[in-house]
Amino acid sequence: MVQERTLPTFQAISAKLDKQEGLRLYEDMVLGRYFEDKCAEMYYRGKMFGFVHLYNGQEAVSTGVIKSMRSDDYVCSTYRDHVHALSAGVSANAVMAELFGKETGCSKGRGGSMHMFSKEHNLLGGFAFIGEGIPVALGAAFQSRYRRDALGDTSADQVTAAFFGDGTTNNGQFFECLNMAVLWKLPILFVVENNKWAIGMAHERASSQTEIYRKASVFGMPGYEVDGMDVLAVREVAQAAVARARAGEGPTLIECLTYRFRGHSLADPDELRSQAEKDEWQARDPLVRLEAYLIEQNLADDAELKAIKKRLEAHIEDAVKFAESSPEPSPDELHRYIFAED
Amino acid sequence: MAETLLFNALREAVDEEMGRDETVFVLGEDVGHYGGSYKVTKGLYEKYGPLRVLDTPIAENSFTGMAVGAAMTGLRPIVEGMNMGFLLLAFNQIANNAGMLPYTSGGNYHIPMVIRGPGGVGRQLGAEHSQRLEAYFQAVPGLKIVACSTPYNAKGLLKSAIRDKNPVLFFEHVLLYNLKEDLPSDEYLVPLDKADVVRSGKDVTILTYSRMRHHVLQAVKGIEAQGFDPEVIDLISLKPIDYDTIGASIRKTHRVIIVEECMRTGGIAAEIIASINDRFFDELDAPVMRLSSQDIPTPYNGRLESLTIVQPKQIVEAVEKMMMAQV
Ligand SMILES: Cc1ncc(C[n+]2csc(CCOP(=O)(O)OP(=O)(O)O)c2C)c(N)n1
Ligand SMILES: [Mg+2]
């Protein structure tokens, strides 16, 4: 096993967090975790199909970044998108129904696991090809700047966050978009979820410079590495980056050092990662960490957290029921949505 | 009426639409300071500024994807391909994103964007700059594909394409930019989905598009001299194809020849023949004939190059052959 990178230290105590905010983050992370566990169960029970990529272990990234944004900001994801969608405000019902291929899914059952979309929540997708979401996110960021500076709309200060993995940073679109984002000072966060693996390709076997955040400096962009297993650390970096972007000061690259607790997808036998590596990262479970922090700081007690978990468990059971009882898309609408409707 | 070169007709279309709708903007390589490699955006940078006429780095897949993101969030981008061939680098963004995403998203998003630029076989430009890409793109769901052929239709079609709510792949032809025509001084639009009956006739329907329209029109004199009366239809829209107009013509002539610049294998004509068989087989008095360019990379050598694409003489011969077989 390759030597683990030293995680940057973060003084959690410095995080300005009140009870309400602490619980908001906690709920979002628990929701993500439980949702994904339920997906695994439903997949093995034959309720959902295709390639299903779960997010377990990486929750601190989605929550830390998206909960530092406004609801009118934009989020762009990959094929590992369920939890980004949930953090962005898409309901568990709509995401679960999409996974079940139902008409009530956020993409009307046409998209599936890797194609979650919600215009209402400014969720740009759901992109199944490596890297292709990055330019799309750049376009949303360009649009904000265009409205502000070409059309004089001073309220157009929306920020876009593009999420993608370590393996994706070897793709040209990553470099092309860093370049353009700096050239045009676009309000965008490039959030790299470095979970050390791209399916079976270890990061150090694929990238000549493994410290991805350093790649920002070549473009004159600030780049940060952050402990992606600590939601408060992610949140602090994200808040600063969002503020910069919103103020018109341009893009930021954030490399979150994280880990997926499951195989690449539910079809992956996960044979290449060592048990020692898995154990080491499992011990950093971001949910356990936040729980400990909330209790330590007297922001919540055990009973409160248990009640939240119970509530969310029930919430997800409801989502399954909703998905199960929802109608399939009508065969009469097989061709609908190919072209825009008036 | 004002005599206008085709590239200027396109420029007027972009200018008028940018003036009319402030969400319309142009992006691409050398569209701003340089005015576009074929001068379609000349002067617009000065008029509309650097964000609305955005000079991009040479990064086709990313700036095309960026246009998709801008279109999803409410702008109306016009991507200029310096040469349409370069957009092969953006094939994923055009196919998976611009074309398929509206459907995949279950109608969450639509993508009002135009991708335009010079295509077709030029004059000794070599294989990579003399591409015939329309057929590569025709299978992509969700795309509209248009080929302009005259200054009049270039202007009216581009304006319609910019106003359309869907992604439109807009092919210009590198050898047609300097065509001249008197254009109306009043505003006009040309619908994207209507084929243009260029010449009415009763004996044979000739379907064509882009530069081949002009080859067919050159051939018409020879065809008339043989005593035949051809109907010439410029398809205009390569996707969807206007089968209403085609059907009406077939019911009159009962014979079809397709003249295209794209390659024979998997070409536009191949698709049209299949659909004519599906829809109008009983109307046909003869098998549909197609004249396509050769299935080879466009050669540099001038003589080989002219052998690669269909020449007017071949069109005359094809009509003659088809008509003679009838008697
Ligand atoms: C263009 C493209 N090539 C290959 C794939 C297959 N593929 C899916 S995920 C993946 C690995 C991506 O790794 P990374 O970017 O680190 O993200 P992670 O899955 O670890 O979140 C690959 C190669 C793809 N989806 N798209
Ligand atoms: Mg990875």
XYZ file of C-alpha atoms and ligand atoms in Angstrom:
696
model
C 0.000 0.000 0.000
C 1.244 3.441 -0.898
C 1.972 5.843 1.930
C -1.176 7.834 2.674
C -0.954 11.561 2.096
C -0.830 13.547 5.282
C -4.211 15.154 5.644
C -4.105 18.871 6.225
C -5.018 19.669 9.800
C -8.082 21.668 10.598
C -8.934 23.035 14.010
C -12.562 22.022 14.222
C -12.904 24.262 17.204
C -12.420 27.252 14.891
C -15.559 26.379 12.951
C -18.308 28.812 13.765
C -21.151 26.401 14.144
C -24.350 26.796 16.066
C -26.702 24.001 16.898
C -29.031 24.643 14.010
C -26.247 24.657 11.447
C -24.599 21.624 13.029
C -27.791 19.640 12.779
C -28.456 20.838 9.243
C -25.108 19.410 8.142
C -25.645 16.270 10.142
C -29.066 15.610 8.660
C -27.803 16.075 5.144
C -24.979 13.605 5.709
C -27.184 11.025 7.381
C -29.712 11.390 4.594
C -26.990 10.725 2.031
C -25.620 7.731 3.875
C -28.952 6.084 4.526
C -30.164 6.789 1.039
C -27.169 5.008 -0.474
C -27.468 2.059 1.897
C -31.055 1.708 0.821
C -30.012 1.839 -2.845
C -27.655 -1.087 -2.299
C -30.463 -3.033 -0.733
C -32.908 -2.210 -3.511
C -30.340 -2.974 -6.214
C -29.707 -6.421 -4.812
C -33.446 -6.938 -4.566
C -33.756 -6.153 -8.263
C -35.606 -2.868 -7.891
C -33.045 -0.786 -9.700
C -30.740 -1.552 -12.559
C -27.695 -0.505 -14.487
C -24.538 0.960 -13.056
C -25.209 2.365 -9.622
C -22.339 4.278 -7.990
C -22.719 4.924 -4.301
C -21.281 7.804 -2.335
C -20.744 6.239 1.092
C -17.707 7.747 2.804
C -17.661 10.935 0.734
C -20.645 12.676 2.343
C -18.573 15.416 3.958
C -17.760 16.740 0.489
C -21.296 17.048 -0.832
C -22.612 18.457 2.425
C -19.623 20.704 3.141
C -19.745 22.314 -0.291
C -23.402 22.381 -1.262
C -24.625 23.455 2.159
C -22.244 26.411 1.851
C -24.082 27.532 -1.251
C -27.435 29.179 -1.855
C -30.431 27.431 -3.305
C -30.156 29.506 -6.490
C -26.540 28.429 -7.041
C -25.753 25.634 -9.508
C -24.513 22.124 -8.853
C -23.000 19.844 -11.471
C -22.294 16.221 -10.722
C -21.111 12.999 -12.292
C -22.522 9.473 -12.364
C -22.009 9.331 -8.595
C -24.769 11.841 -8.212
C -27.524 10.715 -5.859
C -26.155 12.482 -2.827
C -25.223 15.679 -4.648
C -28.828 15.783 -5.815
C -30.106 15.317 -2.276
C -27.798 18.013 -0.882
C -28.986 20.328 -3.647
C -32.526 19.878 -2.385
C -33.974 17.287 -4.743
C -36.324 15.162 -2.653
C -35.459 11.599 -1.683
C -38.741 10.646 -3.328
C -37.727 12.084 -6.683
C -34.239 10.547 -6.606
C -35.490 7.140 -5.492
C -38.271 7.177 -8.065
C -35.710 7.989 -10.737
C -33.681 4.977 -9.670
C -36.794 2.854 -9.925
C -37.317 4.262 -13.438
C -40.609 5.906 -12.590
C -42.433 8.854 -14.124
C -42.184 10.692 -10.794
C -38.375 10.550 -10.859
C -36.480 13.807 -11.146
C -35.624 12.899 -14.768
C -39.021 11.267 -15.378
C -37.456 7.823 -15.373
C -35.557 8.622 -18.581
C -32.226 9.234 -16.888
C -31.520 6.659 -14.217
C -28.809 6.544 -11.591
C -26.190 8.427 -13.591
C -28.500 11.118 -14.961
C -30.168 12.995 -12.137
C -31.440 16.385 -13.283
C -33.541 19.020 -11.626
C -33.972 22.406 -13.176
C -35.988 23.508 -10.171
C -32.955 22.924 -7.942
C -30.384 24.138 -10.461
C -28.948 20.658 -10.603
C -27.284 20.575 -14.017
C -26.833 16.768 -14.045
C -26.012 13.751 -13.703
C -23.184 13.170 -16.327
C -22.152 9.618 -17.068
C -19.089 10.366 -19.146
C -15.908 11.365 -17.375
C -15.248 15.087 -17.426
C -18.137 16.194 -19.634
C -19.912 17.921 -16.782
C -17.005 20.278 -16.166
C -17.567 22.381 -19.313
C -21.305 22.361 -18.725
C -20.724 23.739 -15.229
C -18.377 26.298 -16.730
C -21.218 27.370 -19.012
C -23.539 27.934 -16.074
C -20.831 30.013 -14.401
C -20.279 31.934 -17.620
C -24.002 32.595 -17.759
C -23.907 34.226 -14.298
C -21.043 36.449 -15.314
C -22.736 37.252 -18.635
C -25.914 38.329 -16.889
C -23.995 40.486 -14.478
C -21.485 42.086 -16.812
C -23.015 41.945 -20.292
C -26.637 42.453 -19.265
C -26.031 44.584 -16.177
C -28.062 42.394 -13.835
C -26.447 43.086 -10.468
C -28.418 40.288 -8.809
C -26.689 37.696 -10.994
C -24.133 36.538 -8.452
C -24.853 32.798 -8.585
C -21.979 30.412 -8.056
C -21.518 27.011 -9.690
C -19.871 23.971 -8.116
C -18.557 21.207 -10.384
C -17.848 17.888 -8.672
C -15.624 15.201 -10.172
C -13.104 12.550 -9.222
C -9.334 12.206 -9.151
C -9.338 10.076 -12.296
C -11.221 12.782 -14.144
C -8.467 15.322 -13.553
C -6.381 13.514 -16.173
C -8.941 14.425 -18.813
C -8.390 17.396 -21.075
C -11.651 19.066 -20.186
C -10.340 19.559 -16.661
C -7.340 21.536 -17.851
C -9.220 23.373 -20.576
C -11.837 24.539 -18.118
C -9.375 25.628 -15.430
C -7.774 27.777 -18.086
C -11.007 29.368 -19.260
C -12.346 29.847 -15.746
C -9.318 31.937 -14.846
C -9.237 33.768 -18.176
C -12.797 34.967 -17.667
C -12.811 35.015 -13.850
C -15.820 32.775 -13.650
C -17.720 32.134 -10.415
C -17.027 28.421 -10.162
C -15.667 25.881 -7.683
C -13.857 22.875 -9.097
C -14.380 20.288 -6.393
C -12.173 17.244 -6.810
C -13.259 14.257 -4.784
C -9.944 12.440 -4.595
C -10.922 9.006 -3.349
C -7.611 7.570 -4.543
C -9.134 5.302 -7.164
C -10.678 5.501 -10.602
C -12.415 2.130 -10.733
C -9.295 -0.059 -10.539
C -6.754 2.575 -11.481
C -4.857 3.831 -8.468
C -4.401 7.589 -8.562
C -0.608 7.428 -8.338
C -0.541 5.119 -11.354
C -2.532 7.628 -13.409
C -1.334 11.097 -12.423
C 2.256 12.291 -12.695
C 1.515 14.945 -10.102
C -0.698 13.325 -7.504
C -1.360 16.475 -5.506
C -4.175 17.738 -7.657
C -4.676 21.038 -5.860
C -1.207 22.088 -7.059
C -2.444 22.053 -10.637
C -4.441 25.188 -9.935
C -1.378 27.356 -9.450
C -0.232 26.779 -13.037
C -3.375 28.615 -14.127
C -3.019 31.298 -11.481
C -5.938 29.891 -9.537
C -6.013 29.297 -5.796
C -5.973 25.587 -5.008
C -6.584 23.982 -1.639
C -6.317 20.514 -0.270
C -8.708 19.667 2.454
C -9.578 16.719 4.640
C -12.561 15.418 2.776
C -13.590 13.278 5.721
C -14.244 16.352 7.848
C -17.336 18.268 6.879
C -16.289 21.298 8.890
C -12.949 21.496 7.122
C -14.614 21.172 3.713
C -17.197 23.734 4.702
C -14.640 26.293 5.733
C -12.728 26.060 2.456
C -15.954 26.004 0.463
C -17.365 29.063 2.189
C -14.252 31.055 1.359
C -14.320 29.872 -2.246
C -18.024 30.651 -2.616
C -17.461 34.127 -1.196
C -14.616 34.768 -3.634
C -16.664 33.541 -6.562
C -19.679 35.572 -5.527
C -17.577 38.685 -5.175
C -16.384 38.306 -8.756
C -12.893 37.216 -7.778
C -12.955 34.041 -9.814
C -12.620 30.276 -9.518
C -11.106 28.005 -6.883
C -9.908 24.429 -7.037
C -10.615 22.351 -3.958
C -9.095 18.908 -3.643
C -10.956 16.901 -1.032
C -9.052 13.868 0.205
C -11.704 11.268 0.696
C -12.570 7.628 0.242
C -15.454 5.548 -0.964
C -16.499 2.883 1.470
C -17.934 0.657 -1.226
C -16.780 -0.610 -4.590
C -16.734 1.682 -7.608
C -20.288 0.657 -8.430
C -22.560 -2.033 -7.144
C -21.235 -4.224 -9.942
C -17.607 -3.860 -8.799
C -16.063 -6.805 -6.900
C -13.658 -4.303 -5.297
C -10.686 -6.640 -5.251
C -7.826 -4.220 -5.657
C -8.037 -2.040 -2.572
C -6.246 -3.466 0.450
C -8.056 -4.161 3.674
C -5.490 -2.050 5.513
C -6.324 0.923 3.322
C -10.038 0.424 3.735
C -9.669 0.112 7.511
C -7.572 3.218 7.748
C -10.185 5.286 5.951
C -13.152 3.625 7.590
C -11.740 4.864 10.879
C -12.184 8.388 9.559
C -15.874 8.005 8.811
C -17.079 11.581 8.369
C -20.437 10.880 9.952
C -18.933 9.423 13.113
C -16.631 12.368 13.273
C -19.347 14.971 13.053
C -21.434 13.105 15.576
C -18.563 13.112 18.050
C -17.987 16.786 17.445
C -21.619 17.755 17.987
C -21.715 15.874 21.251
C -18.328 17.107 22.402
C -19.337 20.708 21.726
C -22.686 20.237 23.440
C -24.489 21.081 20.222
C -26.562 17.930 20.448
C -26.977 14.907 22.642
C -27.145 11.267 21.775
C -30.910 11.091 21.980
C -31.341 13.965 19.567
C -29.037 12.394 17.023
C -30.785 9.069 17.364
C -34.120 10.760 16.777
C -32.787 12.365 13.605
C -31.539 9.031 12.348
C -34.827 7.387 13.059
C -36.716 10.110 11.285
C -34.507 9.901 8.219
C -34.721 6.150 8.137
C -38.483 6.464 8.001
C -38.154 9.214 5.410
C -36.232 6.878 3.144
C -38.677 4.059 3.691
C -41.331 6.493 2.532
C -39.244 7.289 -0.528
C -39.098 3.602 -1.384
C -42.850 3.312 -0.979
C -43.340 6.381 -3.110
C -41.054 5.008 -5.805
C -42.645 1.604 -5.730
C -46.179 2.913 -5.987
C -45.377 5.506 -8.652
C -46.441 4.900 -12.250
C -44.070 3.883 -14.997
C -43.643 6.377 -17.814
C -46.352 5.916 -20.421
C -45.325 4.117 -23.620
C -47.269 6.850 -25.412
C -44.575 9.236 -24.288
C -41.627 7.232 -25.576
C -40.688 10.059 -27.929
C -41.521 12.948 -25.641
C -38.715 15.327 -24.579
C -36.546 14.771 -27.663
C -37.334 18.336 -28.625
C -38.352 21.283 -26.506
C -42.040 21.778 -25.866
C -43.690 25.180 -25.848
C -32.993 45.011 -51.922
C -29.277 44.904 -51.446
C -26.733 42.666 -53.140
C -25.216 40.628 -50.365
C -22.466 38.038 -50.166
C -23.383 34.848 -48.354
C -20.970 35.408 -45.475
C -22.410 38.873 -45.004
C -25.931 37.478 -45.042
C -24.902 35.257 -42.153
C -23.306 38.204 -40.408
C -26.492 40.220 -40.780
C -28.468 37.343 -39.298
C -26.214 37.141 -36.254
C -26.155 40.905 -35.857
C -29.934 41.245 -36.121
C -30.575 38.450 -33.662
C -28.014 39.781 -31.175
C -29.683 43.162 -31.424
C -33.088 41.640 -30.885
C -32.271 39.281 -28.015
C -29.569 40.095 -25.506
C -29.198 36.468 -24.443
C -27.770 35.622 -27.876
C -23.990 35.477 -27.952
C -21.254 34.060 -30.170
C -18.275 32.033 -29.063
C -15.475 30.278 -30.828
C -11.962 30.579 -32.112
C -11.069 33.942 -33.604
C -14.651 35.168 -33.700
C -13.866 38.416 -31.871
C -10.769 40.445 -32.660
C -10.219 38.561 -35.905
C -13.852 38.716 -37.005
C -14.177 35.005 -37.773
C -12.112 32.955 -40.179
C -14.701 33.625 -42.914
C -15.622 37.069 -41.534
C -19.087 36.067 -40.423
C -18.633 37.943 -37.136
C -16.676 40.895 -38.490
C -17.345 44.066 -36.530
C -19.554 42.363 -33.955
C -16.911 42.341 -31.236
C -16.649 46.096 -31.530
C -20.404 46.417 -31.439
C -21.314 43.946 -28.700
C -18.185 43.612 -26.586
C -15.987 40.741 -25.427
C -18.584 38.686 -23.523
C -21.146 38.627 -26.304
C -18.534 37.865 -28.944
C -16.292 35.610 -26.967
C -12.881 34.646 -28.296
C -12.179 31.196 -26.887
C -8.970 29.264 -26.519
C -8.553 26.348 -28.947
C -10.508 23.919 -26.807
C -13.409 22.643 -28.908
C -14.901 20.078 -26.585
C -14.807 22.385 -23.595
C -16.144 25.519 -25.232
C -18.879 23.507 -26.898
C -19.775 21.989 -23.538
C -19.661 25.429 -22.023
C -22.198 26.569 -24.600
C -24.424 23.664 -23.575
C -24.238 24.789 -19.943
C -24.993 28.375 -20.931
C -27.972 27.238 -23.008
C -29.295 25.101 -20.137
C -29.230 28.144 -17.907
C -31.025 30.503 -20.240
C -28.614 31.965 -22.782
C -28.636 31.356 -26.527
C -25.121 30.561 -27.640
C -23.954 30.410 -31.230
C -20.838 28.274 -31.430
C -18.704 28.967 -34.476
C -16.655 26.028 -35.596
C -13.657 27.589 -37.306
C -14.087 24.589 -39.543
C -16.913 22.181 -38.762
C -14.337 19.397 -38.859
C -12.715 20.687 -35.705
C -15.953 19.962 -33.908
C -15.141 16.282 -34.162
C -13.296 17.054 -30.947
C -16.610 18.150 -29.519
C -18.528 15.125 -30.739
C -19.312 14.042 -27.203
C -20.604 17.444 -26.211
C -22.719 17.686 -29.357
C -24.100 14.146 -29.175
C -24.363 13.253 -25.493
C -25.006 16.720 -24.165
C -26.585 19.020 -26.736
C -28.481 16.249 -28.494
C -29.436 13.793 -25.805
C -29.578 15.705 -22.547
C -33.027 17.250 -23.016
C -34.473 13.751 -23.304
C -32.251 12.161 -20.662
C -33.229 14.889 -18.248
C -36.907 14.120 -18.835
C -37.509 17.600 -20.184
C -35.874 19.429 -17.284
C -33.668 21.292 -19.701
C -33.816 22.363 -23.289
C -30.806 23.553 -25.215
C -31.345 26.477 -27.560
C -28.012 26.620 -29.293
C -26.612 26.890 -32.777
C -23.410 25.260 -33.905
C -22.401 26.723 -37.220
C -19.452 26.987 -39.517
C -17.884 25.990 -42.795
C -18.110 22.386 -43.861
C -17.906 20.480 -47.099
C -15.199 19.778 -49.638
C -13.168 22.888 -50.337
C -10.590 23.455 -53.011
C -7.509 21.326 -52.372
C -7.624 21.793 -48.635
C -6.733 18.173 -47.962
C -8.709 15.522 -46.163
C -9.080 17.010 -42.710
C -10.309 20.398 -43.876
C -12.615 18.925 -46.516
C -15.004 16.908 -44.429
C -18.501 15.670 -45.056
C -19.773 15.420 -41.508
C -23.521 15.783 -41.825
C -23.953 12.033 -42.040
C -21.858 11.468 -38.913
C -24.304 13.561 -36.944
C -27.615 12.507 -38.465
C -28.125 9.587 -36.077
C -27.836 11.767 -32.965
C -31.270 12.122 -31.357
C -32.359 15.642 -30.499
C -30.257 17.499 -33.045
C -31.661 19.489 -35.911
C -29.362 19.658 -38.917
C -29.632 22.382 -41.525
C -27.564 23.138 -44.621
C -27.819 26.565 -46.204
C -27.031 27.100 -49.864
C -27.831 30.674 -50.921
C -27.401 34.099 -49.311
C -31.190 34.342 -48.984
C -31.712 31.061 -47.207
C -28.476 31.425 -45.225
C -29.753 34.553 -43.550
C -33.326 33.471 -42.994
C -32.388 30.008 -41.788
C -29.722 31.217 -39.387
C -32.181 33.632 -37.817
C -34.674 30.804 -37.362
C -31.976 28.527 -35.964
C -31.000 31.130 -33.379
C -34.629 31.453 -32.292
C -35.195 27.693 -32.139
C -35.364 26.072 -28.706
C -33.298 23.092 -29.772
C -29.696 22.514 -30.732
C -29.243 23.206 -34.436
C -26.203 22.081 -36.365
C -25.941 24.636 -39.130
C -23.745 23.722 -42.087
C -22.362 26.391 -44.331
C -20.228 25.437 -47.299
C -16.710 26.683 -47.543
C -17.047 27.307 -51.301
C -20.332 29.205 -51.101
C -19.359 32.132 -48.850
C -18.906 34.459 -51.806
C -22.208 33.771 -53.555
C -24.109 37.016 -54.191
C -27.809 37.665 -54.138
C -30.192 40.573 -53.713
C -31.730 40.281 -50.275
C -34.932 41.925 -49.073
C -34.327 44.938 -46.900
C -37.198 43.935 -44.614
C -36.679 41.279 -42.008
C -37.531 37.724 -43.024
C -37.202 34.217 -41.630
C -36.888 30.945 -43.493
C -38.397 27.945 -41.689
C -35.925 25.245 -40.651
C -38.037 22.271 -41.564
C -39.193 23.068 -45.106
C -37.478 21.821 -48.196
C -37.191 24.329 -51.026
C -38.625 23.449 -54.432
C -36.027 25.239 -56.529
C -37.376 24.205 -59.884
C -40.694 22.547 -60.614
C -40.761 19.763 -63.131
C -42.671 16.627 -63.925
C -40.222 13.926 -64.992
C -37.847 13.276 -62.113
C -37.308 14.579 -58.603
C -33.741 15.540 -57.803
C -33.102 15.902 -54.086
C -29.981 17.746 -53.064
C -28.527 20.189 -50.547
C -25.729 22.643 -49.859
C -23.227 23.123 -52.693
C -24.667 20.261 -54.730
C -27.767 22.391 -55.280
C -25.628 24.501 -57.577
C -24.168 21.468 -59.339
C -27.682 20.219 -59.936
C -28.783 23.592 -61.282
C -25.812 23.566 -63.634
C -26.896 20.120 -64.782
C -30.470 21.256 -65.392
C -29.534 22.872 -68.721
C -28.089 19.579 -69.936
C -31.120 17.706 -68.677
C -33.470 20.091 -70.450
C -31.413 19.696 -73.594
C -32.137 15.953 -73.426
C -35.802 16.866 -73.345
C -36.488 16.110 -69.695
C -38.184 18.259 -67.113
C -36.650 17.768 -63.639
C -37.997 18.940 -60.307
C -35.155 20.164 -58.106
C -35.592 20.170 -54.345
C -33.070 21.601 -51.926
C -33.624 19.610 -48.726
C -32.474 22.497 -46.465
C -33.181 20.417 -43.359
C -31.146 17.231 -43.172
C -32.779 16.317 -39.904
C -35.703 16.079 -39.753
C -36.207 15.544 -43.493
C -39.253 17.205 -45.047
C -41.038 14.120 -46.374
C -44.197 16.092 -47.091
C -42.497 18.056 -49.817
C -40.619 15.006 -51.047
C -43.792 12.915 -51.097
C -45.730 15.520 -53.049
C -42.991 15.592 -55.626
C -42.742 11.807 -55.928
C -46.481 11.568 -56.486
C -45.927 13.800 -59.483
C -42.676 12.425 -60.957
C -42.466 8.865 -59.646
C -38.691 8.970 -59.981
C -36.003 10.159 -57.580
C -32.312 10.888 -57.850
C -30.432 12.102 -54.788
C -27.311 14.179 -55.249
C -25.224 14.675 -52.154
C -21.724 15.698 -51.231
C -21.456 13.356 -48.287
C -20.057 9.885 -48.538
C -22.105 7.046 -49.927
C -21.858 4.711 -46.978
C -24.289 5.648 -44.270
C -24.955 8.949 -46.021
C -27.943 11.265 -46.070
C -29.134 9.651 -49.301
C -28.918 6.194 -47.770
C -31.306 7.328 -45.071
C -33.669 9.030 -47.511
C -33.819 6.011 -49.813
C -34.784 3.818 -46.896
C -37.510 6.232 -45.856
C -38.821 6.658 -49.405
C -39.117 2.886 -49.632
C -41.024 2.891 -46.354
C -43.370 5.677 -47.296
C -43.691 5.992 -51.051
C -42.642 2.672 -52.544
C -45.890 2.245 -54.456
C -45.397 5.607 -56.129
C -42.005 4.727 -57.582
C -41.555 3.778 -61.228
C -37.848 3.105 -60.783
C -35.441 2.382 -57.949
C -34.184 5.565 -56.289
C -30.717 6.449 -57.541
C -28.067 8.229 -55.532
C -24.992 10.164 -56.536
C -22.699 10.552 -53.565
C -19.091 11.421 -53.041
C -16.567 8.633 -52.867
C -15.925 6.714 -49.672
C -12.390 8.019 -49.359
C -10.659 10.808 -47.445
C -10.755 13.850 -49.722
C -7.499 13.757 -51.705
C -5.351 16.846 -52.108
C -4.625 16.436 -55.817
C -7.036 18.603 -57.815
C -7.981 15.965 -60.345
C -8.519 13.286 -57.723
C -10.475 15.741 -55.642
C -12.890 16.523 -58.467
C -13.340 12.802 -59.054
C -14.264 12.450 -55.398
C -17.348 14.615 -55.518
C -20.274 14.503 -57.902
C -19.913 16.638 -61.042
C -22.777 18.182 -63.072
C -22.106 15.892 -66.024
C -22.733 12.805 -63.906
C -26.078 14.237 -62.884
C -27.134 14.712 -66.501
C -26.059 11.159 -67.264
C -27.926 9.770 -64.297
C -31.173 11.442 -65.344
C -30.734 10.215 -68.870
C -30.110 6.687 -67.700
C -33.101 6.684 -65.423
C -35.427 8.158 -68.047
C -34.202 5.879 -70.817
C -34.795 2.819 -68.686
C -38.443 3.830 -68.605
C -39.052 3.692 -72.339
C -15.318 9.228 -21.040
C -15.431 8.075 -20.107
N -14.463 7.130 -20.089
C -14.537 6.090 -19.239
C -15.604 5.949 -18.401
C -15.719 4.747 -17.467
N -15.511 5.175 -16.070
C -16.561 5.424 -15.266
S -16.092 5.968 -13.754
C -14.464 5.841 -14.136
C -13.432 6.213 -13.116
C -13.546 7.609 -12.660
O -12.775 7.840 -11.546
P -12.794 9.195 -10.747
O -12.775 10.346 -11.661
O -11.677 9.143 -9.768
O -14.184 9.215 -10.000
P -14.760 8.211 -8.912
O -15.477 7.127 -9.653
O -13.626 7.699 -8.120
O -15.724 9.006 -8.124
C -14.296 5.392 -15.454
C -13.006 5.148 -16.113
C -16.612 6.943 -18.455
N -17.708 6.893 -17.694
N -16.483 7.992 -19.303
Mg -11.751 8.457 -7.803
